[in-house]
PDB file of C-alpha atoms in Angstrom:
ATOM      1  CA  ASN A   1       0.330   0.275   0.368  1.00 68.00           C
ATOM      2  CA  ALA A   2       1.779   2.997  -1.582  1.00 77.00           C
ATOM      3  CA  GLY A   3      -0.583   5.343  -0.264  1.00 92.00           C
ATOM      4  CA  VAL A   4       0.214   9.032  -2.351  1.00 95.00           C
ATOM      5  CA  THR A   5       2.590   8.934  -4.575  1.00 96.00           C
ATOM      6  CA  GLN A   6       4.086  11.876  -7.166  1.00 96.00           C
ATOM      7  CA  THR A   7       6.388  12.072 -10.027  1.00 96.00           C
ATOM      8  CA  PRO A   8       8.853  13.578 -10.867  1.00 96.00           C
ATOM      9  CA  LYS A   9      10.159  14.328  -7.571  1.00 94.00           C
ATOM     10  CA  PHE A  10      12.759  17.136  -8.455  1.00 95.00           C
ATOM     11  CA  GLN A  11      12.872  19.482 -11.845  1.00 96.00           C
ATOM     12  CA  VAL A  12      13.859  22.250 -13.790  1.00 97.00           C
ATOM     13  CA  LEU A  13      12.039  23.992 -16.130  1.00 96.00           C
ATOM     14  CA  LYS A  14      12.832  26.355 -18.960  1.00 97.00           C
ATOM     15  CA  THR A  15       9.727  29.953 -18.665  1.00 97.00           C
ATOM     16  CA  GLY A  16       7.936  28.916 -21.648  1.00 97.00           C
ATOM     17  CA  GLN A  17       8.030  25.015 -21.315  1.00 97.00           C
ATOM     18  CA  SER A  18       5.273  22.704 -20.573  1.00 96.00           C
ATOM     19  CA  MET A  19       5.244  19.616 -18.061  1.00 96.00           C
ATOM     20  CA  THR A  20       2.962  17.487 -15.973  1.00 97.00           C
ATOM     21  CA  LEU A  21       3.273  16.494 -13.053  1.00 97.00           C
ATOM     22  CA  GLN A  22       1.864  12.708 -12.268  1.00 97.00           C
ATOM     23  CA  CYS A  23      -0.524  12.138  -9.009  1.00 97.00           C
ATOM     24  CA  ALA A  24      -1.627   8.843  -8.023  1.00 97.00           C
ATOM     25  CA  GLN A  25      -3.335   6.900  -4.930  1.00 96.00           C
ATOM     26  CA  ASP A  26      -4.343   3.131  -3.844  1.00 95.00           C
ATOM     27  CA  MET A  27      -6.528   3.972  -1.188  1.00 93.00           C
ATOM     28  CA  ASN A  28      -9.871   3.900  -2.996  1.00 92.00           C
ATOM     29  CA  HIS A  29      -9.890   7.063  -2.204  1.00 92.00           C
ATOM     30  CA  ASN A  30     -12.736   9.569  -4.160  1.00 90.00           C
ATOM     31  CA  SER A  31     -11.216  13.181  -3.671  1.00 91.00           C
ATOM     32  CA  MET A  32      -7.770  14.194  -4.769  1.00 93.00           C
ATOM     33  CA  TYR A  33      -6.472  17.833  -4.735  1.00 94.00           C
ATOM     34  CA  TRP A  34      -3.258  20.187  -5.386  1.00 96.00           C
ATOM     35  CA  TYR A  35      -1.316  22.388  -3.562  1.00 95.00           C
ATOM     36  CA  ARG A  36       2.026  24.082  -3.561  1.00 96.00           C
ATOM     37  CA  GLN A  37       4.123  25.275  -1.359  1.00 93.00           C
ATOM     38  CA  ASP A  38       5.947  28.721  -0.586  1.00 92.00           C
ATOM     39  CA  PRO A  39       7.790  30.003   2.138  1.00 86.00           C
ATOM     40  CA  GLY A  40       5.830  32.002   4.808  1.00 84.00           C
ATOM     41  CA  MET A  41       2.973  30.634   3.075  1.00 86.00           C
ATOM     42  CA  GLY A  42       1.399  27.692   4.482  1.00 87.00           C
ATOM     43  CA  LEU A  43      -0.199  25.688   1.153  1.00 91.00           C
ATOM     44  CA  ARG A  44      -2.186  26.697  -0.961  1.00 92.00           C
ATOM     45  CA  LEU A  45      -4.607  25.101  -2.935  1.00 92.00           C
ATOM     46  CA  ILE A  46      -4.664  24.732  -6.590  1.00 94.00           C
ATOM     47  CA  TYR A  47      -7.508  22.964  -8.196  1.00 94.00           C
ATOM     48  CA  TYR A  48      -9.159  19.635  -6.482  1.00 92.00           C
ATOM     49  CA  SER A  49     -11.353  16.886  -7.718  1.00 92.00           C
ATOM     50  CA  ALA A  50     -14.520  15.988  -5.698  1.00 87.00           C
ATOM     51  CA  SER A  51     -14.928  12.925  -7.943  1.00 86.00           C
ATOM     52  CA  GLU A  52     -14.314  10.795 -10.276  1.00 88.00           C
ATOM     53  CA  GLY A  53     -15.509  13.072 -13.663  1.00 87.00           C
ATOM     54  CA  THR A  54     -15.431  16.793 -11.522  1.00 90.00           C
ATOM     55  CA  THR A  55     -12.481  18.770 -11.128  1.00 93.00           C
ATOM     56  CA  ASP A  56     -12.855  22.832  -9.673  1.00 90.00           C
ATOM     57  CA  LYS A  57     -10.652  25.577  -8.731  1.00 91.00           C
ATOM     58  CA  GLY A  58      -8.848  26.596  -6.068  1.00 89.00           C
ATOM     59  CA  GLU A  59      -6.979  29.489  -3.984  1.00 88.00           C
ATOM     60  CA  VAL A  60      -3.994  29.836  -6.576  1.00 93.00           C
ATOM     61  CA  PRO A  61      -5.526  27.963  -9.977  1.00 95.00           C
ATOM     62  CA  ASN A  62      -4.318  30.000 -12.798  1.00 95.00           C
ATOM     63  CA  GLY A  63      -1.427  28.778 -15.426  1.00 96.00           C
ATOM     64  CA  TYR A  64      -2.500  25.342 -14.149  1.00 97.00           C
ATOM     65  CA  ASN A  65      -4.709  22.366 -15.896  1.00 97.00           C
ATOM     66  CA  VAL A  66      -5.798  19.442 -13.531  1.00 97.00           C
ATOM     67  CA  SER A  67      -7.311  16.200 -14.974  1.00 96.00           C
ATOM     68  CA  ARG A  68      -9.355  13.459 -13.077  1.00 95.00           C
ATOM     69  CA  LEU A  69      -8.190  10.395 -15.462  1.00 88.00           C
ATOM     70  CA  ASN A  70      -9.940   8.025 -12.877  1.00 94.00           C
ATOM     71  CA  LYS A  71     -10.367   7.045  -9.407  1.00 94.00           C
ATOM     72  CA  ARG A  72      -6.690   6.649  -8.951  1.00 96.00           C
ATOM     73  CA  GLU A  73      -5.262   9.613 -10.717  1.00 97.00           C
ATOM     74  CA  PHE A  74      -5.051  13.256 -10.903  1.00 97.00           C
ATOM     75  CA  SER A  75      -2.806  15.058 -12.981  1.00 97.00           C
ATOM     76  CA  LEU A  76      -1.600  18.880 -12.785  1.00 98.00           C
ATOM     77  CA  ARG A  77      -0.618  20.802 -16.151  1.00 97.00           C
ATOM     78  CA  LEU A  78       1.777  23.828 -16.471  1.00 96.00           C
ATOM     79  CA  GLU A  79       1.178  24.927 -20.009  1.00 93.00           C
ATOM     80  CA  SER A  80       3.682  27.800 -20.087  1.00 96.00           C
ATOM     81  CA  ALA A  81       5.619  27.249 -16.624  1.00 96.00           C
ATOM     82  CA  ALA A  82       7.158  30.657 -15.516  1.00 97.00           C
ATOM     83  CA  PRO A  83       9.434  31.834 -12.612  1.00 96.00           C
ATOM     84  CA  SER A  84       6.289  32.496 -10.344  1.00 96.00           C
ATOM     85  CA  GLN A  85       5.425  29.036 -10.355  1.00 97.00           C
ATOM     86  CA  THR A  86       8.275  27.598  -8.655  1.00 97.00           C
ATOM     87  CA  SER A  87       7.130  25.419  -5.495  1.00 97.00           C
ATOM     88  CA  VAL A  88       6.675  22.683  -3.937  1.00 95.00           C
ATOM     89  CA  TYR A  89       3.675  21.081  -5.347  1.00 97.00           C
ATOM     90  CA  PHE A  90       1.905  18.301  -2.989  1.00 96.00           C
ATOM     91  CA  CYS A  91      -0.985  16.278  -4.414  1.00 96.00           C
ATOM     92  CA  ALA A  92      -2.974  14.996  -1.031  1.00 94.00           C
ATOM     93  CA  SER A  93      -5.793  12.489  -1.079  1.00 93.00           C
ATOM     94  CA  SER A  94      -8.696  11.470   1.050  1.00 89.00           C
ATOM     95  CA  ASP A  95     -12.093  10.134   1.312  1.00 85.00           C
ATOM     96  CA  SER A  96     -14.746  13.206   1.844  1.00 74.00           C
ATOM     97  CA  ARG A  97     -17.361  10.807   2.202  1.00 72.00           C
ATOM     98  CA  ARG A  98     -17.340   9.668   5.565  1.00 70.00           C
ATOM     99  CA  GLN A  99     -17.591  12.593   7.512  1.00 65.00           C
ATOM    100  CA  THR A 100     -14.564  12.239   8.958  1.00 70.00           C
ATOM    101  CA  ASP A 101     -12.461  12.930   6.626  1.00 75.00           C
ATOM    102  CA  THR A 102      -8.664  13.020   6.396  1.00 84.00           C
ATOM    103  CA  GLN A 103      -6.319  14.247   3.880  1.00 89.00           C
ATOM    104  CA  TYR A 104      -2.838  11.796   2.949  1.00 91.00           C
ATOM    105  CA  PHE A 105       0.076  14.012   1.283  1.00 94.00           C
ATOM    106  CA  GLY A 106       2.386  12.700  -1.368  1.00 95.00           C
ATOM    107  CA  PRO A 107       5.786  13.133  -1.208  1.00 93.00           C
ATOM    108  CA  GLY A 108       5.951  16.080  -3.400  1.00 94.00           C
ATOM    109  CA  THR A 109       7.587  17.510  -6.676  1.00 95.00           C
ATOM    110  CA  ARG A 110       9.746  20.867  -6.339  1.00 95.00           C
ATOM    111  CA  LEU A 111       9.494  22.674  -9.203  1.00 97.00           C
ATOM    112  CA  THR A 112      12.358  24.852 -11.084  1.00 97.00           C
ATOM    113  CA  VAL A 113      11.578  27.407 -13.446  1.00 97.00           C
ATOM    114  CA  LEU A 114      14.248  29.280 -14.752  1.00 96.00           C
TER     115      LEU A 114
ATOM    116  CA  ALA B   1     -13.309  34.421   4.707  1.00 69.00           C
ATOM    117  CA  GLN B   2     -11.764  31.154   5.692  1.00 79.00           C
ATOM    118  CA  SER B   3      -8.140  31.516   7.868  1.00 88.00           C
ATOM    119  CA  VAL B   4      -6.357  30.387   9.216  1.00 93.00           C
ATOM    120  CA  SER B   5      -3.928  31.809  12.079  1.00 95.00           C
ATOM    121  CA  GLN B   6      -1.189  30.580  13.140  1.00 96.00           C
ATOM    122  CA  HIS B   7       0.583  33.199  15.567  1.00 87.00           C
ATOM    123  CA  ASN B   8       4.050  32.032  16.062  1.00 88.00           C
ATOM    124  CA  HIS B   9       6.416  31.977  12.779  1.00 91.00           C
ATOM    125  CA  HIS B  10       9.368  30.567  14.400  1.00 95.00           C
ATOM    126  CA  VAL B  11       9.732  29.061  17.980  1.00 96.00           C
ATOM    127  CA  ILE B  12      12.989  27.999  19.531  1.00 97.00           C
ATOM    128  CA  LEU B  13      13.296  25.881  22.357  1.00 97.00           C
ATOM    129  CA  SER B  14      16.313  23.470  23.890  1.00 97.00           C
ATOM    130  CA  GLU B  15      15.567  20.193  25.129  1.00 96.00           C
ATOM    131  CA  ALA B  16      13.402  19.117  27.293  1.00 96.00           C
ATOM    132  CA  ALA B  17      11.580  22.780  27.353  1.00 97.00           C
ATOM    133  CA  SER B  18       7.729  23.108  27.329  1.00 97.00           C
ATOM    134  CA  LEU B  19       5.296  23.966  24.153  1.00 97.00           C
ATOM    135  CA  GLU B  20       2.094  25.614  22.537  1.00 97.00           C
ATOM    136  CA  LEU B  21       1.895  26.735  19.478  1.00 97.00           C
ATOM    137  CA  GLY B  22      -1.125  28.605  18.834  1.00 96.00           C
ATOM    138  CA  CYS B  23      -3.687  28.431  16.244  1.00 97.00           C
ATOM    139  CA  ASN B  24      -7.099  30.175  15.290  1.00 96.00           C
ATOM    140  CA  TYR B  25      -9.661  30.024  12.198  1.00 94.00           C
ATOM    141  CA  SER B  26     -12.653  32.003  10.487  1.00 89.00           C
ATOM    142  CA  TYR B  27     -15.026  29.031   9.469  1.00 82.00           C
ATOM    143  CA  GLY B  28     -18.654  29.092   9.071  1.00 76.00           C
ATOM    144  CA  GLY B  29     -19.738  25.986  10.085  1.00 78.00           C
ATOM    145  CA  THR B  30     -18.648  22.876  12.394  1.00 79.00           C
ATOM    146  CA  VAL B  31     -15.389  22.524  11.198  1.00 84.00           C
ATOM    147  CA  ASN B  32     -12.282  19.426  11.178  1.00 89.00           C
ATOM    148  CA  LEU B  33      -9.478  20.773  12.720  1.00 93.00           C
ATOM    149  CA  PHE B  34      -6.362  19.217  12.185  1.00 95.00           C
ATOM    150  CA  TRP B  35      -2.196  19.348  12.700  1.00 97.00           C
ATOM    151  CA  TYR B  36       0.071  18.338  10.311  1.00 96.00           C
ATOM    152  CA  VAL B  37       3.534  17.937  10.948  1.00 96.00           C
ATOM    153  CA  GLN B  38       6.616  18.000   7.738  1.00 93.00           C
ATOM    154  CA  TYR B  39      10.161  17.151   9.364  1.00 93.00           C
ATOM    155  CA  PRO B  40      13.176  18.710   7.393  1.00 89.00           C
ATOM    156  CA  GLY B  41      13.048  17.397   3.039  1.00 84.00           C
ATOM    157  CA  GLN B  42       9.522  15.145   4.253  1.00 87.00           C
ATOM    158  CA  HIS B  43       6.013  15.598   3.008  1.00 85.00           C
ATOM    159  CA  LEU B  44       3.342  16.654   5.219  1.00 91.00           C
ATOM    160  CA  GLN B  45       2.055  14.031   8.474  1.00 92.00           C
ATOM    161  CA  LEU B  46      -0.734  13.743  10.412  1.00 93.00           C
ATOM    162  CA  LEU B  47      -0.467  14.828  13.864  1.00 95.00           C
ATOM    163  CA  LEU B  48      -3.459  14.504  15.259  1.00 95.00           C
ATOM    164  CA  LYS B  49      -6.915  15.324  14.316  1.00 93.00           C
ATOM    165  CA  TYR B  50     -10.086  16.594  16.259  1.00 93.00           C
ATOM    166  CA  PHE B  51     -14.007  16.270  14.518  1.00 88.00           C
ATOM    167  CA  SER B  52     -16.197  15.428  17.983  1.00 87.00           C
ATOM    168  CA  GLY B  53     -16.492  15.013  20.919  1.00 90.00           C
ATOM    169  CA  ASP B  54     -13.609  15.290  23.465  1.00 93.00           C
ATOM    170  CA  PRO B  55     -12.087  18.953  22.430  1.00 94.00           C
ATOM    171  CA  LEU B  56      -8.827  17.806  23.937  1.00 96.00           C
ATOM    172  CA  VAL B  57      -7.464  15.387  21.477  1.00 96.00           C
ATOM    173  CA  LYS B  58      -3.357  13.079  21.560  1.00 96.00           C
ATOM    174  CA  GLY B  59      -2.109  12.382  18.209  1.00 94.00           C
ATOM    175  CA  ILE B  60       1.706  10.464  17.915  1.00 92.00           C
ATOM    176  CA  LYS B  61       5.145  11.076  19.724  1.00 93.00           C
ATOM    177  CA  GLY B  62       3.325  12.992  22.867  1.00 95.00           C
ATOM    178  CA  PHE B  63       1.347  15.862  21.156  1.00 97.00           C
ATOM    179  CA  GLU B  64      -2.297  17.250  22.004  1.00 97.00           C
ATOM    180  CA  ALA B  65      -4.254  19.989  20.694  1.00 98.00           C
ATOM    181  CA  GLU B  66      -7.369  21.333  22.619  1.00 96.00           C
ATOM    182  CA  PHE B  67     -10.249  22.502  21.013  1.00 95.00           C
ATOM    183  CA  ILE B  68     -11.836  25.372  22.265  1.00 94.00           C
ATOM    184  CA  LYS B  69     -15.071  26.631  20.248  1.00 91.00           C
ATOM    185  CA  SER B  70     -15.705  29.893  21.877  1.00 92.00           C
ATOM    186  CA  LYS B  71     -11.757  31.300  20.775  1.00 94.00           C
ATOM    187  CA  PHE B  72     -12.097  29.858  17.705  1.00 94.00           C
ATOM    188  CA  SER B  73      -8.818  28.251  18.789  1.00 96.00           C
ATOM    189  CA  PHE B  74      -6.780  24.857  18.591  1.00 97.00           C
ATOM    190  CA  ASN B  75      -3.845  25.743  20.513  1.00 97.00           C
ATOM    191  CA  LEU B  76      -0.931  22.503  20.094  1.00 97.00           C
ATOM    192  CA  ARG B  77       0.976  21.313  23.226  1.00 97.00           C
ATOM    193  CA  LYS B  78       4.204  18.976  24.092  1.00 97.00           C
ATOM    194  CA  PRO B  79       4.964  19.311  28.079  1.00 96.00           C
ATOM    195  CA  SER B  80       9.119  17.966  26.959  1.00 97.00           C
ATOM    196  CA  VAL B  81      10.576  18.483  23.595  1.00 97.00           C
ATOM    197  CA  GLN B  82      13.213  16.783  22.152  1.00 96.00           C
ATOM    198  CA  TRP B  83      15.700  17.179  18.925  1.00 95.00           C
ATOM    199  CA  SER B  84      13.325  15.123  16.618  1.00 95.00           C
ATOM    200  CA  ASP B  85      10.790  17.610  16.666  1.00 97.00           C
ATOM    201  CA  THR B  86      12.664  20.039  14.962  1.00 97.00           C
ATOM    202  CA  ALA B  87      10.284  20.726  11.812  1.00 96.00           C
ATOM    203  CA  GLU B  88       7.722  22.988  10.239  1.00 95.00           C
ATOM    204  CA  TYR B  89       4.276  23.082  11.574  1.00 97.00           C
ATOM    205  CA  PHE B  90       0.880  23.316  10.034  1.00 95.00           C
ATOM    206  CA  CYS B  91      -2.955  23.791  12.046  1.00 96.00           C
ATOM    207  CA  ALA B  92      -5.708  22.960   8.698  1.00 94.00           C
ATOM    208  CA  VAL B  93      -9.220  23.201   9.022  1.00 91.00           C
ATOM    209  CA  ASN B  94     -11.976  21.848   6.545  1.00 82.00           C
ATOM    210  CA  GLY B  95     -15.395  22.316   6.822  1.00 69.00           C
ATOM    211  CA  VAL B  96     -17.774  19.033   7.952  1.00 60.00           C
ATOM    212  CA  ASN B  97     -20.589  17.763   5.508  1.00 53.00           C
ATOM    213  CA  GLN B  98     -19.359  19.313   2.538  1.00 56.00           C
ATOM    214  CA  ALA B  99     -17.709  16.459   0.104  1.00 50.00           C
ATOM    215  CA  GLY B 100     -14.157  17.441  -1.140  1.00 53.00           C
ATOM    216  CA  THR B 101     -13.736  20.418   0.244  1.00 68.00           C
ATOM    217  CA  ALA B 102      -9.890  20.844   0.571  1.00 76.00           C
ATOM    218  CA  LEU B 103      -8.148  22.173   3.564  1.00 86.00           C
ATOM    219  CA  ILE B 104      -7.425  25.486   4.361  1.00 89.00           C
ATOM    220  CA  PHE B 105      -3.590  25.917   5.723  1.00 92.00           C
ATOM    221  CA  GLY B 106      -1.964  28.191   7.947  1.00 94.00           C
ATOM    222  CA  LYS B 107       1.331  29.300   7.147  1.00 93.00           C
ATOM    223  CA  GLY B 108       3.096  27.880   9.718  1.00 94.00           C
ATOM    224  CA  THR B 109       5.561  27.481  12.440  1.00 95.00           C
ATOM    225  CA  THR B 110       8.990  26.274  12.473  1.00 95.00           C
ATOM    226  CA  LEU B 111       9.976  24.769  15.734  1.00 97.00           C
ATOM    227  CA  SER B 112      13.726  24.549  16.294  1.00 97.00           C
ATOM    228  CA  VAL B 113      14.785  22.403  18.978  1.00 96.00           C
ATOM    229  CA  SER B 114      17.986  22.909  20.453  1.00 93.00           C
ATOM    230  CA  SER B 115      20.231  19.957  22.146  1.00 86.00           C
TER     231      SER B 115
END
């Protein structure tokens, strides 16, 4: 049982390049989330998917797109990377059908945009 | 607006000192409350959580937190810290009965424990 996995662990991009961050969970959770973590800012929600087939914007969605590929996988795409997107990206999942909903986090992707 | 405020940005303690990290939230409705810990270079791990019932909740590694509804607070405590508690601590909240509601995080408190 791997929990939440993310690839890649590290990535360096040049401004304007595109890339997709991958996330998968094996806990049969219905909800999945993408956050970014910046120094002194805590974690901020980029997008989330309450269930398979649905996605919604979070606090900081600009410059990102997401795809809920199936129940297990939720990818985050940067179409044209900018230096302001240099951050650590965390994926999380939860069983939000339960009232005692707890989110579990992946190991993160450290992205640098030059 | 929904928000979480952590009072201390950086706390420095000696081993065996007592710890209290403040957390206040602003959120309409019934809430779930969480403390997560992030050790250097690692991902977030759940330290403890409050959903309902006894407002004093105990977590892993000797941590506990008390939910005071009237003060909208959920402070984290530990009687005696260890060097291995050096980490960043995040308080977070989400709404009860809101499917797929993401967590709202505080900005974090960095704890440095010297041996």
